[in-house]
Coordinates of C-alpha atoms in Angstrom, one line a residue:
X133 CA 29.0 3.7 41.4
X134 CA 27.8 4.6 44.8
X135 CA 26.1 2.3 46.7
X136 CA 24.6 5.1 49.0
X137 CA 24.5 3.0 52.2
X138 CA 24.2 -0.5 50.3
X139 CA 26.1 -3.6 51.7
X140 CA 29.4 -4.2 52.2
X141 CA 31.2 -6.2 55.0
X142 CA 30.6 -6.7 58.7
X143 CA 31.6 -3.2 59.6
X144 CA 28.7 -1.5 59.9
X145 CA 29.1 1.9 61.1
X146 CA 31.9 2.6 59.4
X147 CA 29.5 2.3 56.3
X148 CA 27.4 5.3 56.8
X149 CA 30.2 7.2 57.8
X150 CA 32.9 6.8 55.9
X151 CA 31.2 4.8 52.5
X152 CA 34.4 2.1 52.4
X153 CA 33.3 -1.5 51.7
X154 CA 31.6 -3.1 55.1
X155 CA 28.3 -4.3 56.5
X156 CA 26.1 -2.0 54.6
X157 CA 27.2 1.5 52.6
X158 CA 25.6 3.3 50.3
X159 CA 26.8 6.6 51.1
X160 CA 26.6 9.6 49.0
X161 CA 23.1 8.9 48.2
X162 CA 21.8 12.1 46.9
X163 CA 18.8 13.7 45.6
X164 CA 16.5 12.6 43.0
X165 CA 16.8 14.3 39.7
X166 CA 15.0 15.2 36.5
X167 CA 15.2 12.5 34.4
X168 CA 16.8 13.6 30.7
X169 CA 13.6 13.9 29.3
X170 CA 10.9 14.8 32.0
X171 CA 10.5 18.8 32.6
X172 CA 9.5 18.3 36.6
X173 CA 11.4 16.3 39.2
X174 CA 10.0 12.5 39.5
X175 CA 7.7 12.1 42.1
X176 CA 9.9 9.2 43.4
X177 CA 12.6 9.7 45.6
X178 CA 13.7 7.8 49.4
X179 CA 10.5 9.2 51.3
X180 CA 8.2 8.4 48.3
X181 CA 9.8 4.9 46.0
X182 CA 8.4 3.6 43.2
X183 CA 6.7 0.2 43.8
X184 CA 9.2 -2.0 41.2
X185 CA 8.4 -5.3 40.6
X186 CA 11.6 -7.4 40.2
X187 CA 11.6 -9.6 37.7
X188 CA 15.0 -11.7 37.8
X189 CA 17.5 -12.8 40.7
X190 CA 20.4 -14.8 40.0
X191 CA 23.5 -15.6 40.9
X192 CA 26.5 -14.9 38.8
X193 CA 29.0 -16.2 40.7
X194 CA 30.1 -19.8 41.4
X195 CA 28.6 -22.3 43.8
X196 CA 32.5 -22.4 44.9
X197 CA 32.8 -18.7 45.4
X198 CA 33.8 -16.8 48.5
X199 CA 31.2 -14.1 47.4
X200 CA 27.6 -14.4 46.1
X201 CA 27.2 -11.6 43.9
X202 CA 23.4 -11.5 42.0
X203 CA 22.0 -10.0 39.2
X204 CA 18.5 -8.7 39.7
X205 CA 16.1 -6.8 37.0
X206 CA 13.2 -5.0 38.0
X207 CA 10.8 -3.6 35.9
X208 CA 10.0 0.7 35.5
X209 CA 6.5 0.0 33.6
X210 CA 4.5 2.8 34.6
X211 CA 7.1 4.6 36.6
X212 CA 8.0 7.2 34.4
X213 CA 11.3 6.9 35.6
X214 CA 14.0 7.5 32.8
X215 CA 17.8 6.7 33.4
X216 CA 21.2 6.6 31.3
X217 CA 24.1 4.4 31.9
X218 CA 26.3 6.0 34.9
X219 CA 23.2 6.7 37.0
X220 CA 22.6 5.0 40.3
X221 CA 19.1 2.9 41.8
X222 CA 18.4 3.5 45.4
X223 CA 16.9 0.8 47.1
X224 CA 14.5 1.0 50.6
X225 CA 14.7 -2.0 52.6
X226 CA 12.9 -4.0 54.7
X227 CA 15.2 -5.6 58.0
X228 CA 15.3 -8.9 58.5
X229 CA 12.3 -10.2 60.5
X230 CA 14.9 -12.5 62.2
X231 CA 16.4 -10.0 63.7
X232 CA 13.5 -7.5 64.6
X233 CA 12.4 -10.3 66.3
X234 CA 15.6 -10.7 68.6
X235 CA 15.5 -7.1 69.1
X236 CA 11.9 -7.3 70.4
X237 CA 13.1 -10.7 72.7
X238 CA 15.8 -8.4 74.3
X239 CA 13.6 -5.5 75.0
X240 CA 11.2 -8.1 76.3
X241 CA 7.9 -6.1 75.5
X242 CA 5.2 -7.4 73.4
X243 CA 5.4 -6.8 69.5
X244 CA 2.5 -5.1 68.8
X245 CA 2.7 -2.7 71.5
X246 CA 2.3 0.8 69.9
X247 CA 4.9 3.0 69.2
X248 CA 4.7 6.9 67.5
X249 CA 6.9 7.2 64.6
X250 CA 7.1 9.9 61.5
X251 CA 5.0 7.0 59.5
X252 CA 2.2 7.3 62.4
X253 CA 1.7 5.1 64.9
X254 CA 2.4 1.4 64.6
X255 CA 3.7 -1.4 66.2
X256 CA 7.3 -2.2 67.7
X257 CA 7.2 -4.7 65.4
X258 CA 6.7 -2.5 62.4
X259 CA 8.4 0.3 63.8
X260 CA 11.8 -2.4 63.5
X261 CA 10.8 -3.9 60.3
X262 CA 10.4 -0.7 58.2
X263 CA 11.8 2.4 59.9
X264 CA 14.6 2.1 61.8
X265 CA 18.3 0.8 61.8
X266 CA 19.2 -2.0 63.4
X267 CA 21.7 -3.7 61.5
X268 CA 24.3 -1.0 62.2
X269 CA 24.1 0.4 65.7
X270 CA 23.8 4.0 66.0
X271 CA 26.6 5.8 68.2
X272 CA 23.4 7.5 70.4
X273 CA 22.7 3.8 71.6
X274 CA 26.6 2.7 71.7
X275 CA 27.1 5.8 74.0
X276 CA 24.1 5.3 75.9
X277 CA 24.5 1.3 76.9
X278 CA 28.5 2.4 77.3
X279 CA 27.2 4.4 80.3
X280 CA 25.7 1.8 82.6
X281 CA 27.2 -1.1 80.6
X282 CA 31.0 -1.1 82.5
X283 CA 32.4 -2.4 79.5
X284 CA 36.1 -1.9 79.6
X285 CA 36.8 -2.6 75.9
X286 CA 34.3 -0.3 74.8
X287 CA 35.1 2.6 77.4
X288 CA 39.0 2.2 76.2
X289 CA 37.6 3.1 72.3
X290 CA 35.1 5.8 72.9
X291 CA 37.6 7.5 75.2
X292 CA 40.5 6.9 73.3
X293 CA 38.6 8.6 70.2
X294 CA 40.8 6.6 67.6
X295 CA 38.5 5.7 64.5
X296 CA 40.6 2.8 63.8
X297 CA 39.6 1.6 67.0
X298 CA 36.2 1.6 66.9
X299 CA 35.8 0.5 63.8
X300 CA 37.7 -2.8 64.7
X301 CA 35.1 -2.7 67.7
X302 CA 32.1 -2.1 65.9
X303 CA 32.8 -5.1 62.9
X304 CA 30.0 -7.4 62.9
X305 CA 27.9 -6.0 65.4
X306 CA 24.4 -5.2 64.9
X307 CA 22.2 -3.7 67.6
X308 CA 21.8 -6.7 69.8
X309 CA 24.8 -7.0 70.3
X310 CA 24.8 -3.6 72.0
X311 CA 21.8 -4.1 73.8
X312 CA 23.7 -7.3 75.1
X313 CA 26.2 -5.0 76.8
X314 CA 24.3 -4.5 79.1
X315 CA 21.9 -7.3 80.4
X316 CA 20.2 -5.1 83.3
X317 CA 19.1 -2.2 81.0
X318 CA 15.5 -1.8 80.9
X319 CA 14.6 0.8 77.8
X320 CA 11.0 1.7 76.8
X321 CA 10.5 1.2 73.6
X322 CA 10.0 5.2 73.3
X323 CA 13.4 5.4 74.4
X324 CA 15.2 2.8 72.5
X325 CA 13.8 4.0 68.9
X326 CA 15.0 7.3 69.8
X327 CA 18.5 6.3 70.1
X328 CA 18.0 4.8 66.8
X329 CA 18.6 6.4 63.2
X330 CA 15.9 6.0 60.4
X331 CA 16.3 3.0 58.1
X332 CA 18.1 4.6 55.2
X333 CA 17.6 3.6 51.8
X334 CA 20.6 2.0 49.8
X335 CA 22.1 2.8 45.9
X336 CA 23.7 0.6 43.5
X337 CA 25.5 1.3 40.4
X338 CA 22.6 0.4 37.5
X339 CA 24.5 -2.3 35.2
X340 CA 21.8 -1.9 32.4
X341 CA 21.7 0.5 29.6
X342 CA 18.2 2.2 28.7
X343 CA 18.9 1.8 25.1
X344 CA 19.2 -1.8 25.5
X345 CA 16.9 -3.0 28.3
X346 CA 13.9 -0.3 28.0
X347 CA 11.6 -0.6 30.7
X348 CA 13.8 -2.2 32.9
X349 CA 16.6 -1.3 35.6
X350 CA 19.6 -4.1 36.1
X351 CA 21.6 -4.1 39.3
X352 CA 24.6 -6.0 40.4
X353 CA 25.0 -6.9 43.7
X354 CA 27.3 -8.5 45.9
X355 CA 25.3 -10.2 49.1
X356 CA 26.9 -9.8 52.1
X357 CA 26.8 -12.6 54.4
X358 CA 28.8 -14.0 57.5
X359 CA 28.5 -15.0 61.2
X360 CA 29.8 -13.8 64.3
X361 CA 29.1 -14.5 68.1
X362 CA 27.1 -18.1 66.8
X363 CA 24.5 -15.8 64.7
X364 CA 24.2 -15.4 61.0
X365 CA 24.0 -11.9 59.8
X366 CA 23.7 -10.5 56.8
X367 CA 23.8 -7.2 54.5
X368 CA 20.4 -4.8 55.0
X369 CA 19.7 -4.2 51.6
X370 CA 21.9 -7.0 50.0
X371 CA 19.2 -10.3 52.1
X372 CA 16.6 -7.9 51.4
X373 CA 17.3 -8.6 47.6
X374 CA 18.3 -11.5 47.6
X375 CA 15.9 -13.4 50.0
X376 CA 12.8 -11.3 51.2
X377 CA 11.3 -9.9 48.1
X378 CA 11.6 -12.9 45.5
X379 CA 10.5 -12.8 42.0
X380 CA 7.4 -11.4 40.9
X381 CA 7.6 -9.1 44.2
X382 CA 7.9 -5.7 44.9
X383 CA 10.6 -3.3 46.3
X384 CA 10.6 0.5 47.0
X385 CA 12.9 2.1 44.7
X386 CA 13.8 5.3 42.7
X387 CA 16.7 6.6 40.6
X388 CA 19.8 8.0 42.3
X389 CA 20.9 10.4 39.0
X390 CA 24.9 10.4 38.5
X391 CA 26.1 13.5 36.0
X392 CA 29.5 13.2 37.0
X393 CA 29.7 9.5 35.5
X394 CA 28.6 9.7 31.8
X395 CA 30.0 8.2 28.4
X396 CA 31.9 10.8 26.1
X397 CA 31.0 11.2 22.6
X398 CA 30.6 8.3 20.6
X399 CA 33.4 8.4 18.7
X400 CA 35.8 8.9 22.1
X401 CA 37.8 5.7 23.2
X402 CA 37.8 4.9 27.1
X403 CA 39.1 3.0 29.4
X404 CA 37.1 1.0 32.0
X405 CA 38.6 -0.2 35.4
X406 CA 36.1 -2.1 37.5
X407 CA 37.1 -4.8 39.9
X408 CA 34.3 -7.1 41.5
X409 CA 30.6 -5.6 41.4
X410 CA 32.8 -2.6 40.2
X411 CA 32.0 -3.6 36.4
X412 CA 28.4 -3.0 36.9
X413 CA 28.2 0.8 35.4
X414 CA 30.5 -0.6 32.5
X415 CA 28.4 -3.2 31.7
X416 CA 25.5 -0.3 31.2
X417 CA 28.6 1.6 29.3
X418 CA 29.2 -1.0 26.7
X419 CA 25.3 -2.2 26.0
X420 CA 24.4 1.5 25.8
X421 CA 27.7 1.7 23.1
X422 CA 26.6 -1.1 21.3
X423 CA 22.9 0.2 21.0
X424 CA 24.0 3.6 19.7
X425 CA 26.2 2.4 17.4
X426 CA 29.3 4.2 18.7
X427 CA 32.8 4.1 17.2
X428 CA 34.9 4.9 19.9
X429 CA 37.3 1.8 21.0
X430 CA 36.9 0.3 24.6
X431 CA 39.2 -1.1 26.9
X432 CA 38.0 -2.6 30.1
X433 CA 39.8 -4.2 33.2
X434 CA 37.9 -6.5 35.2
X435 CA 39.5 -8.7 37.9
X436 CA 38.2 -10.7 41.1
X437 CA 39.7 -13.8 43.1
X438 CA 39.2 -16.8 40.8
X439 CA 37.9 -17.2 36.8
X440 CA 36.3 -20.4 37.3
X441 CA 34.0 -18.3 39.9
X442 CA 33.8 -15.3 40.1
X443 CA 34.3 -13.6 35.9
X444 CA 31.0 -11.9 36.2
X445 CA 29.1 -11.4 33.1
X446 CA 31.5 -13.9 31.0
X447 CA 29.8 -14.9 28.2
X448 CA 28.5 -11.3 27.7
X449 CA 32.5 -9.9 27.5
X450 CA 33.5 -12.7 25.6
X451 CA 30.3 -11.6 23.1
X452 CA 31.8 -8.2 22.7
X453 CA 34.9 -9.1 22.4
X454 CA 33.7 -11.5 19.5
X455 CA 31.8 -8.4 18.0
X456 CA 34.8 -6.2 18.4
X457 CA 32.9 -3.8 20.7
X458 CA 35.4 -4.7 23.3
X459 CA 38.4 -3.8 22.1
X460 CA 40.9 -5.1 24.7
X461 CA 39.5 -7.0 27.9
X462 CA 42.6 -7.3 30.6
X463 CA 41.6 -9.5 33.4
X464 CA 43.2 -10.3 36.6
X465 CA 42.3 -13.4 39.0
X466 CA 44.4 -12.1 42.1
X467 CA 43.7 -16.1 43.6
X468 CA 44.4 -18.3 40.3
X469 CA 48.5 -17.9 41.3
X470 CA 50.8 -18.0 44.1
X471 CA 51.8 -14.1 44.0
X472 CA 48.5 -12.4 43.7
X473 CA 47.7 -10.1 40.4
X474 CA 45.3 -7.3 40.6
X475 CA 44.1 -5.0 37.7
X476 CA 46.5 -1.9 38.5
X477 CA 49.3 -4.9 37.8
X478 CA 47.9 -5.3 34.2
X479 CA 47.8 -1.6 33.7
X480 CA 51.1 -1.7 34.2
X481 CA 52.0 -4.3 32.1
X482 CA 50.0 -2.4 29.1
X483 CA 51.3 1.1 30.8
X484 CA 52.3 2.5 26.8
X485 CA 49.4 1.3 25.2
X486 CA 47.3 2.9 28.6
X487 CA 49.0 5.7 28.2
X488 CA 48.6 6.2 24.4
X489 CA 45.0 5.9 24.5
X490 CA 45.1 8.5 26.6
X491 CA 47.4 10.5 24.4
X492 CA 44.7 10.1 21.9
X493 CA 42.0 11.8 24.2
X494 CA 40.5 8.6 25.6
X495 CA 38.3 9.1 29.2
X496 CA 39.4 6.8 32.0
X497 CA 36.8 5.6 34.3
X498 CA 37.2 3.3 37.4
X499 CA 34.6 2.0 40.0
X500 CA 34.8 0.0 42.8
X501 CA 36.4 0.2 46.5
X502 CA 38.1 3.6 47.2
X503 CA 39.9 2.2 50.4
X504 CA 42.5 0.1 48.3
X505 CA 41.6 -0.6 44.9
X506 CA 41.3 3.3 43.1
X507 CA 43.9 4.2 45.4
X508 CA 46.4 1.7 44.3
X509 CA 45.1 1.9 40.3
X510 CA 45.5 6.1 41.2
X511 CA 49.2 5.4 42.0
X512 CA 49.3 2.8 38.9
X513 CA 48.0 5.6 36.7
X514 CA 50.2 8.1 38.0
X515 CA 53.7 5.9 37.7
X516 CA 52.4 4.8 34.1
X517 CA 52.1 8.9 33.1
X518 CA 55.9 9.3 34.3
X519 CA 57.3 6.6 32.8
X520 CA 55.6 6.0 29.4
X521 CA 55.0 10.5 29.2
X522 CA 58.6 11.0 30.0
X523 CA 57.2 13.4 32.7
X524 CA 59.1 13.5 36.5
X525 CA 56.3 12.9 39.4
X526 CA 55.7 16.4 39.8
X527 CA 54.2 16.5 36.2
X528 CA 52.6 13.3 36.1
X529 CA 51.1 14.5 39.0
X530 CA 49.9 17.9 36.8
X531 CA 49.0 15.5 34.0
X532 CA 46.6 13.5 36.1
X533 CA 45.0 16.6 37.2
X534 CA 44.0 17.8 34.2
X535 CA 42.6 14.8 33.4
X536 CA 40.6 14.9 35.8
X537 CA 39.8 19.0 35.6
X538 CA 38.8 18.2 31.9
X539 CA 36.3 15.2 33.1
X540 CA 38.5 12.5 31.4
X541 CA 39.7 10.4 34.5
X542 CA 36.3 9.9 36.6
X543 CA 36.0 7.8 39.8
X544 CA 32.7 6.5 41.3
X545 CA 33.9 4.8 44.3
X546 CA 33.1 4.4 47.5

């Protein structure tokens, strides 16, 4: 689902502004909703969270793994907070005090100087930890270092006004890395928060189902981490879970309602397509199916670089496959051979039976990156419509649509 500026790669900006996979997203956040069973609107939402405890963080994938993708639960107890599968968590973290500290070193003013914010006033140090953004730069402090900064690279992309550009530019840099532009620049600490956005809270897909796990919220998460320019940096929201609030602690969050991502009818097959931290809603889908009883057949694809490391929630699919909840489990490991296989190959390979299911009025969901993943499995689905449906592109092309105008082909990427 969305992950409302959560973490991706190194990008950074790019990750507010255009939601692909990069330093930290979470775009498309929303407001907080009703619950399904509450008459008035929660009292929890981004400016108000929920104090969660979180009661598990592990890792599901491999010590050998390129990634590190964790599972954490936190509990609701007296929340009342009610979810269903589909929905999204938001998350409000805390920056990393590593890095509010170099922030402070290279404004070179004291910590606890005081500073006015919308929380009050409090200090710099504070200010930094809780309030602001300062793992993705803002373009108000890009533009105003670029001014006295005389940095040819970065004058060449903010006048050239190419987004490819400056996206390349702005990979893996945090807001340092800005300030070391320029080494001469003196900003008051007034001045530099102002040229700062607010910390903005993050939303993952819930991989739980409320049927299944009452009283508790599951997330999966992959935790962004890499270095550049000799410093280690990290994700927000993704270090924040996974190494600043620990078992047993608390983190600010509230639910991030999704109504355009919900199960059919029981008795409604579907298909699943969700790459990566991508099978996180379906996880919720097929618990919540499994609690309800429902008869309708289920097909997921899940795929990722390697089995060995990275086949998130194994022994659970392998469980419903046992148990005949899952009806077909299609998995693609694009590293475990030389010519790389990803899951909009294996819907090809199965493009009749795909296509029959859909003949027989199953709903096709898919979640994950939007940049290349649903676009390629959204060509996939369109070549397997012309070929299997006997339709030319022009009504595959129809066909798709009315999927979609009928809710039966849904898409929570980002």
């Amino acid at each position: 689902m969305r992950l409302g500026f959560g973490d991706t790669d190194p990008t950074g900006y790019t990750a507010i502004t255009t939601a692909r996979q990069v330093q930290d997203i979470d775009a498309r956040t929303g407001d907080l909703g009703a619950t399904k069973t509450a008459s008035k609107r929660s009292p929890w939402n981004r400016k108000n969270p929920y104090r969660a405890q979180v009661l598990s963080n592990r890792c599901l994938s491999g010590p050998a793994s390129a990634k590190e993708v964790r599972h954490f639960e936190i509990a609701l107890d007296d929340s009342g907070i009610s979810y269903e599968a589909g929905d999204g968590f938001g998350v409000r973290p805390v920056n990393d005090a590593v890095l509010v500290s170099a922030v402070i070193e290279r404004l070179g003013v004291p910590a606890d100087i005081a500073v006015h914010t919308k929380a009050g006033e409090i200090t710099l140090e504070q200010a930094l930890t809780t309030e602001y953004e300062i793992g993705i730069p803002s373009m108000d402090l890009i533009e105003a270092v670029a001014e006295h900064a005389g940095d040819a690279e970065l004058d060449h992309v903010l006048q050239n006004g190419d987004r490819a550009s400056f996206d390349a530019w702005i990979w893996g840099r945090d807001v340092v890395d800005v300030l070391d532009l320029d080494r001469s620049s003196t900003l008051d600490p007034a001045e530099f928060l102002g040229l700062l956005r607010p910390l903005q809270h993050r939303v993952y897909s819930i991989s739980s189902s409320p049927t299944a796990h009452e009283g508790t919220v599951h997330l999966t998460v992959s935790t962004v981490r890499y270095r550049s320019a000799e410093r280690d940096r990290g994700g927000v929201c993704s270090t924040y879970l996974a190494d600043r609030v620990g078992d047993g602690n608390e983190a600010g969050v509230f639910l991030s309602p999704n109504k355009s991502f919900r199960l059919p009818s029981d008795d409604t097959p579907i298909i699943m397509i969700g790459p990566g931290t991508g099978v996180a809603p379906f996880r919720a889908f097929l618990h919540e199916r499994r609690a309800r009883g429902a008869t309708g057949d289920n097909w997921l694809f899940f795929g990722d670089q390697h089995r060995s490391t990275d086949f998130l929630y194994a022994d659970e699919l392998a469980e419903f496959e046992r148990d005949g909840l899952l009806t077909r489990l299609d998995l693609a490991f694009s590293r475990d051979q030389h010519e790389k296989i990803y899951v909009q190959h294996r819907m090809r390979e199965s493009g009749q039976q795909l296509y029959g299911w859909l003949e027989a009025g199953a709903h096709l969901y898919v979640c994950g990156d939007a940049a290349r993943m649903a676009k390629s499995v959204d060509e996939a689905l369109h070549e397997i419509v012309a070929e299997h449906g006997g339709h030319s592109p022009d009504a595959a092309e129809d066909y798709v649509n009315e999927l979609k105008r009928s809710k039966r082909y849904l898409r929570d990427v980002y």
